[in-house]
Structure formats: structure tokens, C-alpha cells
Amino acid sequence: VALISCSSALIAEELRGDTVADSLVVGMQAAALPPAVKRLAAAAKSSSSQLFSRLIPIIGEKQTSAVYQHVANSQKVKTALAAAMRAADVDVLLSPAFALPTHPHCAGKDFLPAVSYTSIYNVVDYPAGIVPWTTLQPTDVWDKGAGRDQAVEAKMMESYNLALGTGCPFPIGVQLAAKPYQEEVLVKAMRIVEECSNRQLWAAP
């Protein structure tokens, strides 16, 4: 987020006159705030959303030295992830594709931080892809667990319930990621998962 928002002024100019999701508008407005105001806004948001409280101070344009520091931090994460995969003798990582199993088209614009499952691989430059695994079932329900972010959870719950209410078998995918320059390993793994998924779906009653 810190790296992407470095060009917030340019992004805002490019989007001028277009219809933009409310959550993105709020982020763009926060990016333009003076540092002191950002700190106050972050403090005010801390009780309802720890996520946004952490994001507000780091979004917006930055000095060149700060950009270099964020790039260096991303490289540290990339190196640590590669070392962990080597130590565990793992070629491919399997993870959720999104914070929700599925949702109606365009609904994700209301809770942008939920893309964190995919954006991490953009930051560390790992090849990644998503394949379908199963479909949404009428018996799937929202698990009201503790410790979630109030500001994001309400819109996520609304979106998920909307998907359930349609009665449509929305696809649910899984995400796979491989080591840098290992695209052929990723594609092979995605094909295996997809073949398993097809057998599972055809075997379902």
C-alpha cells in the first residue's frame, strides 16, 4: 500500500471525472492529508478499524528516501519467503484467493483491503494464479468470529449474504504461488488442482 500510494496524485488525476468506488475515494482523500492530520485520523479510527488506522499514516506521496526504504522492505519479505519455502522444501504455496470465499461481481470495491491475499505476491514478484475449486452452497453461512475489523466486516458480510441470497453456485477459487521465475511449476500445479476440482465437481450429487 505504501509503495502503490506513492503515485496517489497521478492516480487521482487519471481518475478525474470517472466513477470511483467510495472506499477508493476515501483512500485518495486520506492520501492528500497533511501528516499531522493523518496521525489524528489514524488515532480516531483505531477503535473501529485497526486496519485503516495502520494504513492512513503510510498512504500518499513520499520522499525518495522513503520510497527506497519501502522497496528495501519488500525485498526483505521476498528473501525471507524464499528462504522459508526452501527450508520447508515447498515449491508451491496454496492459499485463499480473497478474504471471502466468493462475492457478486464488483462487490469487492467496497472492501479493497481484502485483496491482501493476492497483492502480497505483486509486492514480492512471485508468479501466482487462481483456479476454481468448488461452488457456493446454500448451507454456507457467515462465521461471526471474534477479533475482526468492524469497518470492513460489515460490508463483507453484506456482500456474502447477497451472494448466498441469490441461490447461484458462485465459483470459489484457490490461489497458488510459486518461486520467482518458476512459472512453469506454477502452471503445472494449477493444472493439477483444476483437474482435481473437475473430478470433485462432477462427482458431487
PDB file of C-alpha atoms in Angstrom:
ATOM      1  CA  VAL A   1       0.000   0.000   0.000  1.00  0.00           C
ATOM      2  CA  ALA A   2       2.807   2.381   0.884  1.00  0.00           C
ATOM      3  CA  LEU A   3       4.502   1.781  -2.477  1.00  0.00           C
ATOM      4  CA  ILE A   4       1.350   1.932  -4.587  1.00  0.00           C
ATOM      5  CA  SER A   5       0.145   5.137  -2.939  1.00  0.00           C
ATOM      6  CA  CYS A   6       3.399   6.933  -3.732  1.00  0.00           C
ATOM      7  CA  SER A   7       1.780   7.913  -7.018  1.00  0.00           C
ATOM      8  CA  SER A   8      -1.560   8.847  -5.440  1.00  0.00           C
ATOM      9  CA  ALA A   9      -1.572  12.313  -7.017  1.00  0.00           C
ATOM     10  CA  LEU A  10      -1.074  10.840 -10.500  1.00  0.00           C
ATOM     11  CA  ILE A  11      -3.727   8.190  -9.863  1.00  0.00           C
ATOM     12  CA  ALA A  12      -6.188  10.845  -8.724  1.00  0.00           C
ATOM     13  CA  GLU A  13      -5.529  12.887 -11.871  1.00  0.00           C
ATOM     14  CA  GLU A  14      -6.016   9.856 -14.126  1.00  0.00           C
ATOM     15  CA  LEU A  15      -9.316   9.012 -12.405  1.00  0.00           C
ATOM     16  CA  ARG A  16     -10.644  12.563 -12.503  1.00  0.00           C
ATOM     17  CA  GLY A  17     -14.187  12.583 -13.885  1.00  0.00           C
ATOM     18  CA  ASP A  18     -14.583   8.787 -13.620  1.00  0.00           C
ATOM     19  CA  THR A  19     -16.891   6.929 -11.263  1.00  0.00           C
ATOM     20  CA  VAL A  20     -14.735   5.662  -8.405  1.00  0.00           C
ATOM     21  CA  ALA A  21     -15.628   3.270  -5.568  1.00  0.00           C
ATOM     22  CA  ASP A  22     -16.366   5.012  -2.271  1.00  0.00           C
ATOM     23  CA  SER A  23     -13.586   3.142  -0.472  1.00  0.00           C
ATOM     24  CA  LEU A  24     -11.057   4.301  -3.065  1.00  0.00           C
ATOM     25  CA  VAL A  25     -12.282   7.895  -2.826  1.00  0.00           C
ATOM     26  CA  VAL A  26     -11.741   7.819   0.943  1.00  0.00           C
ATOM     27  CA  GLY A  27      -8.231   6.459   0.460  1.00  0.00           C
ATOM     28  CA  MET A  28      -7.371   9.127  -2.102  1.00  0.00           C
ATOM     29  CA  GLN A  29      -8.676  11.848   0.195  1.00  0.00           C
ATOM     30  CA  ALA A  30      -6.670  10.460   3.106  1.00  0.00           C
ATOM     31  CA  ALA A  31      -3.534  10.350   0.951  1.00  0.00           C
ATOM     32  CA  ALA A  32      -3.780  14.096   0.371  1.00  0.00           C
ATOM     33  CA  LEU A  33      -3.978  14.964   4.082  1.00  0.00           C
ATOM     34  CA  PRO A  34      -1.013  16.596   5.870  1.00  0.00           C
ATOM     35  CA  PRO A  35       0.989  14.161   8.061  1.00  0.00           C
ATOM     36  CA  ALA A  36      -0.296  15.662  11.321  1.00  0.00           C
ATOM     37  CA  VAL A  37      -3.909  15.270  10.213  1.00  0.00           C
ATOM     38  CA  LYS A  38      -3.225  11.690   9.113  1.00  0.00           C
ATOM     39  CA  ARG A  39      -1.976  10.859  12.602  1.00  0.00           C
ATOM     40  CA  LEU A  40      -5.137  12.313  14.152  1.00  0.00           C
ATOM     41  CA  ALA A  41      -7.348  10.427  11.685  1.00  0.00           C
ATOM     42  CA  ALA A  42      -5.499   7.198  12.411  1.00  0.00           C
ATOM     43  CA  ALA A  43      -5.968   7.658  16.156  1.00  0.00           C
ATOM     44  CA  ALA A  44      -9.684   8.355  15.691  1.00  0.00           C
ATOM     45  CA  LYS A  45     -10.087   5.217  13.575  1.00  0.00           C
ATOM     46  CA  SER A  46      -8.167   2.894  15.884  1.00  0.00           C
ATOM     47  CA  SER A  47     -11.179   1.837  17.945  1.00  0.00           C
ATOM     48  CA  SER A  48     -13.282   0.710  14.981  1.00  0.00           C
ATOM     49  CA  SER A  49     -10.639  -0.389  12.489  1.00  0.00           C
ATOM     50  CA  GLN A  50      -7.074  -1.306  13.347  1.00  0.00           C
ATOM     51  CA  LEU A  51      -6.518  -1.980   9.663  1.00  0.00           C
ATOM     52  CA  PHE A  52      -7.362   1.519   8.469  1.00  0.00           C
ATOM     53  CA  SER A  53      -5.651   3.009  11.498  1.00  0.00           C
ATOM     54  CA  ARG A  54      -2.402   1.428  10.267  1.00  0.00           C
ATOM     55  CA  LEU A  55      -2.987   2.302   6.617  1.00  0.00           C
ATOM     56  CA  ILE A  56      -3.805   6.014   6.932  1.00  0.00           C
ATOM     57  CA  PRO A  57      -0.328   7.189   8.042  1.00  0.00           C
ATOM     58  CA  ILE A  58       1.532   5.356   5.260  1.00  0.00           C
ATOM     59  CA  ILE A  59      -0.531   6.251   2.184  1.00  0.00           C
ATOM     60  CA  GLY A  60       0.267   9.235  -0.020  1.00  0.00           C
ATOM     61  CA  GLU A  61       3.288  10.745  -1.729  1.00  0.00           C
ATOM     62  CA  LYS A  62       6.685  10.239  -0.108  1.00  0.00           C
ATOM     63  CA  GLN A  63      10.256  11.461  -0.210  1.00  0.00           C
ATOM     64  CA  THR A  64      12.602   9.455  -2.433  1.00  0.00           C
ATOM     65  CA  SER A  65      14.429   8.046   0.600  1.00  0.00           C
ATOM     66  CA  ALA A  66      11.136   6.696   1.983  1.00  0.00           C
ATOM     67  CA  VAL A  67      10.317   5.029  -1.338  1.00  0.00           C
ATOM     68  CA  TYR A  68      13.726   3.325  -1.349  1.00  0.00           C
ATOM     69  CA  GLN A  69      13.107   2.121   2.197  1.00  0.00           C
ATOM     70  CA  HIS A  70       9.750   0.588   1.244  1.00  0.00           C
ATOM     71  CA  VAL A  71      11.342  -1.106  -1.763  1.00  0.00           C
ATOM     72  CA  ALA A  72      14.076  -2.486   0.503  1.00  0.00           C
ATOM     73  CA  ASN A  73      11.448  -3.777   2.927  1.00  0.00           C
ATOM     74  CA  SER A  74       9.619  -5.566   0.117  1.00  0.00           C
ATOM     75  CA  GLN A  75      12.880  -7.214  -0.947  1.00  0.00           C
ATOM     76  CA  LYS A  76      13.430  -8.414   2.627  1.00  0.00           C
ATOM     77  CA  VAL A  77       9.988 -10.023   2.605  1.00  0.00           C
ATOM     78  CA  LYS A  78      10.749 -11.628  -0.770  1.00  0.00           C
ATOM     79  CA  THR A  79      14.044 -13.042   0.507  1.00  0.00           C
ATOM     80  CA  ALA A  80      12.512 -14.309   3.757  1.00  0.00           C
ATOM     81  CA  LEU A  81       9.644 -16.007   1.907  1.00  0.00           C
ATOM     82  CA  ALA A  82      12.055 -17.726  -0.491  1.00  0.00           C
ATOM     83  CA  ALA A  83      14.195 -18.930   2.420  1.00  0.00           C
ATOM     84  CA  ALA A  84      11.146 -20.287   4.239  1.00  0.00           C
ATOM     85  CA  MET A  85       9.985 -22.180   1.133  1.00  0.00           C
ATOM     86  CA  ARG A  86      13.446 -23.689   0.633  1.00  0.00           C
ATOM     87  CA  ALA A  87      13.688 -24.713   4.277  1.00  0.00           C
ATOM     88  CA  ALA A  88      10.292 -26.412   4.112  1.00  0.00           C
ATOM     89  CA  ASP A  89      11.081 -27.941   0.693  1.00  0.00           C
ATOM     90  CA  VAL A  90       7.954 -26.312  -0.745  1.00  0.00           C
ATOM     91  CA  ASP A  91       7.621 -25.497  -4.447  1.00  0.00           C
ATOM     92  CA  VAL A  92       4.112 -24.016  -4.461  1.00  0.00           C
ATOM     93  CA  LEU A  93       2.017 -22.189  -1.874  1.00  0.00           C
ATOM     94  CA  LEU A  94      -1.741 -22.776  -1.685  1.00  0.00           C
ATOM     95  CA  SER A  95      -3.922 -20.062  -0.138  1.00  0.00           C
ATOM     96  CA  PRO A  96      -7.323 -18.369  -0.357  1.00  0.00           C
ATOM     97  CA  ALA A  97      -7.807 -16.099  -3.347  1.00  0.00           C
ATOM     98  CA  PHE A  98      -9.725 -13.458  -1.396  1.00  0.00           C
ATOM     99  CA  ALA A  99     -10.908 -12.653   2.101  1.00  0.00           C
ATOM    100  CA  LEU A 100     -14.349 -14.014   1.142  1.00  0.00           C
ATOM    101  CA  PRO A 101     -14.948 -17.396  -0.487  1.00  0.00           C
ATOM    102  CA  THR A 102     -16.857 -15.582  -3.234  1.00  0.00           C
ATOM    103  CA  HIS A 103     -18.938 -12.458  -3.842  1.00  0.00           C
ATOM    104  CA  PRO A 104     -21.049 -10.811  -6.568  1.00  0.00           C
ATOM    105  CA  HIS A 105     -19.213  -9.114  -9.416  1.00  0.00           C
ATOM    106  CA  CYS A 106     -17.741  -5.711  -8.436  1.00  0.00           C
ATOM    107  CA  ALA A 107     -18.758  -6.122  -4.770  1.00  0.00           C
ATOM    108  CA  GLY A 108     -15.101  -6.207  -3.713  1.00  0.00           C
ATOM    109  CA  LYS A 109     -14.741  -2.480  -4.412  1.00  0.00           C
ATOM    110  CA  ASP A 110     -16.345  -1.801  -1.041  1.00  0.00           C
ATOM    111  CA  PHE A 111     -13.609  -3.577   0.934  1.00  0.00           C
ATOM    112  CA  LEU A 112     -10.374  -3.154  -1.003  1.00  0.00           C
ATOM    113  CA  PRO A 113      -8.052  -4.346   1.818  1.00  0.00           C
ATOM    114  CA  ALA A 114      -9.499  -7.827   1.285  1.00  0.00           C
ATOM    115  CA  VAL A 115      -7.219  -8.232  -1.759  1.00  0.00           C
ATOM    116  CA  SER A 116      -4.251  -8.710   0.581  1.00  0.00           C
ATOM    117  CA  TYR A 117      -4.149 -12.435  -0.270  1.00  0.00           C
ATOM    118  CA  THR A 118      -3.199 -11.579  -3.859  1.00  0.00           C
ATOM    119  CA  SER A 119      -1.427  -8.234  -3.510  1.00  0.00           C
ATOM    120  CA  ILE A 120       1.380  -9.741  -1.408  1.00  0.00           C
ATOM    121  CA  TYR A 121       2.596 -11.638  -4.476  1.00  0.00           C
ATOM    122  CA  ASN A 122       2.597  -8.428  -6.525  1.00  0.00           C
ATOM    123  CA  VAL A 123       4.855  -6.872  -3.917  1.00  0.00           C
ATOM    124  CA  VAL A 124       7.352  -9.746  -3.826  1.00  0.00           C
ATOM    125  CA  ASP A 125       7.180 -10.540  -7.572  1.00  0.00           C
ATOM    126  CA  TYR A 126       6.092 -14.166  -7.202  1.00  0.00           C
ATOM    127  CA  PRO A 127       4.125 -15.774 -10.050  1.00  0.00           C
ATOM    128  CA  ALA A 128       0.612 -16.593  -8.858  1.00  0.00           C
ATOM    129  CA  GLY A 129      -2.698 -17.721 -10.282  1.00  0.00           C
ATOM    130  CA  ILE A 130      -6.229 -18.643  -9.255  1.00  0.00           C
ATOM    131  CA  VAL A 131      -8.216 -21.725 -10.271  1.00  0.00           C
ATOM    132  CA  PRO A 132     -11.789 -22.741  -9.389  1.00  0.00           C
ATOM    133  CA  TRP A 133     -12.157 -25.386  -6.700  1.00  0.00           C
ATOM    134  CA  THR A 134     -15.812 -25.602  -5.708  1.00  0.00           C
ATOM    135  CA  THR A 135     -19.020 -23.556  -5.672  1.00  0.00           C
ATOM    136  CA  LEU A 136     -21.043 -21.688  -3.082  1.00  0.00           C
ATOM    137  CA  GLN A 137     -23.638 -23.848  -1.341  1.00  0.00           C
ATOM    138  CA  PRO A 138     -26.929 -22.774   0.305  1.00  0.00           C
ATOM    139  CA  THR A 139     -25.662 -24.249   3.588  1.00  0.00           C
ATOM    140  CA  ASP A 140     -22.594 -21.987   3.660  1.00  0.00           C
ATOM    141  CA  VAL A 141     -23.042 -19.392   6.399  1.00  0.00           C
ATOM    142  CA  TRP A 142     -21.101 -16.406   7.697  1.00  0.00           C
ATOM    143  CA  ASP A 143     -18.912 -17.295  10.665  1.00  0.00           C
ATOM    144  CA  LYS A 144     -19.138 -14.403  13.113  1.00  0.00           C
ATOM    145  CA  GLY A 145     -15.716 -14.890  14.622  1.00  0.00           C
ATOM    146  CA  ALA A 146     -14.117 -12.592  17.163  1.00  0.00           C
ATOM    147  CA  GLY A 147     -11.362 -10.078  16.559  1.00  0.00           C
ATOM    148  CA  ARG A 148     -12.323  -8.976  13.068  1.00  0.00           C
ATOM    149  CA  ASP A 149     -12.201  -5.455  11.688  1.00  0.00           C
ATOM    150  CA  GLN A 150     -15.560  -3.721  12.241  1.00  0.00           C
ATOM    151  CA  ALA A 151     -15.184  -1.248   9.364  1.00  0.00           C
ATOM    152  CA  VAL A 152     -14.500  -3.957   6.787  1.00  0.00           C
ATOM    153  CA  GLU A 153     -16.527  -6.856   8.180  1.00  0.00           C
ATOM    154  CA  ALA A 154     -19.974  -5.214   7.836  1.00  0.00           C
ATOM    155  CA  LYS A 155     -19.600  -4.680   4.084  1.00  0.00           C
ATOM    156  CA  MET A 156     -18.040  -8.102   3.621  1.00  0.00           C
ATOM    157  CA  MET A 157     -20.939  -9.747   5.452  1.00  0.00           C
ATOM    158  CA  GLU A 158     -23.447  -7.804   3.347  1.00  0.00           C
ATOM    159  CA  SER A 159     -21.734  -8.921   0.140  1.00  0.00           C
ATOM    160  CA  TYR A 160     -21.506 -12.562   1.223  1.00  0.00           C
ATOM    161  CA  ASN A 161     -25.146 -12.676   2.299  1.00  0.00           C
ATOM    162  CA  LEU A 162     -26.105 -11.158  -1.056  1.00  0.00           C
ATOM    163  CA  ALA A 163     -24.254 -13.961  -2.818  1.00  0.00           C
ATOM    164  CA  LEU A 164     -25.965 -16.584  -0.630  1.00  0.00           C
ATOM    165  CA  GLY A 165     -29.355 -14.961  -1.213  1.00  0.00           C
ATOM    166  CA  THR A 166     -29.168 -15.375  -4.974  1.00  0.00           C
ATOM    167  CA  GLY A 167     -29.033 -19.143  -4.694  1.00  0.00           C
ATOM    168  CA  CYS A 168     -26.465 -19.159  -7.503  1.00  0.00           C
ATOM    169  CA  PRO A 169     -23.489 -21.522  -7.343  1.00  0.00           C
ATOM    170  CA  PHE A 170     -20.857 -18.770  -7.408  1.00  0.00           C
ATOM    171  CA  PRO A 171     -17.389 -20.216  -8.078  1.00  0.00           C
ATOM    172  CA  ILE A 172     -14.914 -20.439  -5.206  1.00  0.00           C
ATOM    173  CA  GLY A 173     -11.264 -20.433  -6.191  1.00  0.00           C
ATOM    174  CA  VAL A 174      -7.925 -21.139  -4.582  1.00  0.00           C
ATOM    175  CA  GLN A 175      -4.682 -19.310  -5.210  1.00  0.00           C
ATOM    176  CA  LEU A 176      -1.315 -20.859  -5.969  1.00  0.00           C
ATOM    177  CA  ALA A 177       2.053 -19.107  -5.948  1.00  0.00           C
ATOM    178  CA  ALA A 178       5.491 -20.353  -6.948  1.00  0.00           C
ATOM    179  CA  LYS A 179       9.033 -19.095  -6.513  1.00  0.00           C
ATOM    180  CA  PRO A 180      10.320 -16.324  -8.786  1.00  0.00           C
ATOM    181  CA  TYR A 181      10.955 -17.436 -12.394  1.00  0.00           C
ATOM    182  CA  GLN A 182       9.147 -20.717 -11.737  1.00  0.00           C
ATOM    183  CA  GLU A 183       6.089 -20.007 -13.883  1.00  0.00           C
ATOM    184  CA  GLU A 184       6.184 -23.489 -15.422  1.00  0.00           C
ATOM    185  CA  VAL A 185       5.951 -25.030 -11.932  1.00  0.00           C
ATOM    186  CA  LEU A 186       3.004 -22.790 -11.134  1.00  0.00           C
ATOM    187  CA  VAL A 187       1.120 -23.651 -14.333  1.00  0.00           C
ATOM    188  CA  LYS A 188       1.675 -27.379 -13.751  1.00  0.00           C
ATOM    189  CA  ALA A 189       0.375 -27.099 -10.180  1.00  0.00           C
ATOM    190  CA  MET A 190      -2.648 -25.080 -11.320  1.00  0.00           C
ATOM    191  CA  ARG A 191      -3.451 -27.752 -13.897  1.00  0.00           C
ATOM    192  CA  ILE A 192      -3.279 -30.492 -11.238  1.00  0.00           C
ATOM    193  CA  VAL A 193      -5.572 -28.554  -8.882  1.00  0.00           C
ATOM    194  CA  GLU A 194      -8.009 -27.826 -11.697  1.00  0.00           C
ATOM    195  CA  GLU A 195      -8.156 -31.489 -12.701  1.00  0.00           C
ATOM    196  CA  CYS A 196      -8.852 -32.465  -9.074  1.00  0.00           C
ATOM    197  CA  SER A 197     -11.505 -29.760  -8.883  1.00  0.00           C
ATOM    198  CA  ASN A 198     -13.235 -31.011 -12.015  1.00  0.00           C
ATOM    199  CA  ARG A 199     -13.366 -34.563 -10.655  1.00  0.00           C
ATOM    200  CA  GLN A 200     -14.772 -33.264  -7.362  1.00  0.00           C
ATOM    201  CA  LEU A 201     -17.466 -31.135  -9.050  1.00  0.00           C
ATOM    202  CA  TRP A 202     -18.566 -33.927 -11.414  1.00  0.00           C
ATOM    203  CA  ALA A 203     -18.726 -36.374  -8.519  1.00  0.00           C
ATOM    204  CA  ALA A 204     -20.874 -34.047  -6.403  1.00  0.00           C
ATOM    205  CA  PRO A 205     -24.562 -35.067  -6.096  1.00  0.00           C
TER     206      PRO A 205
END
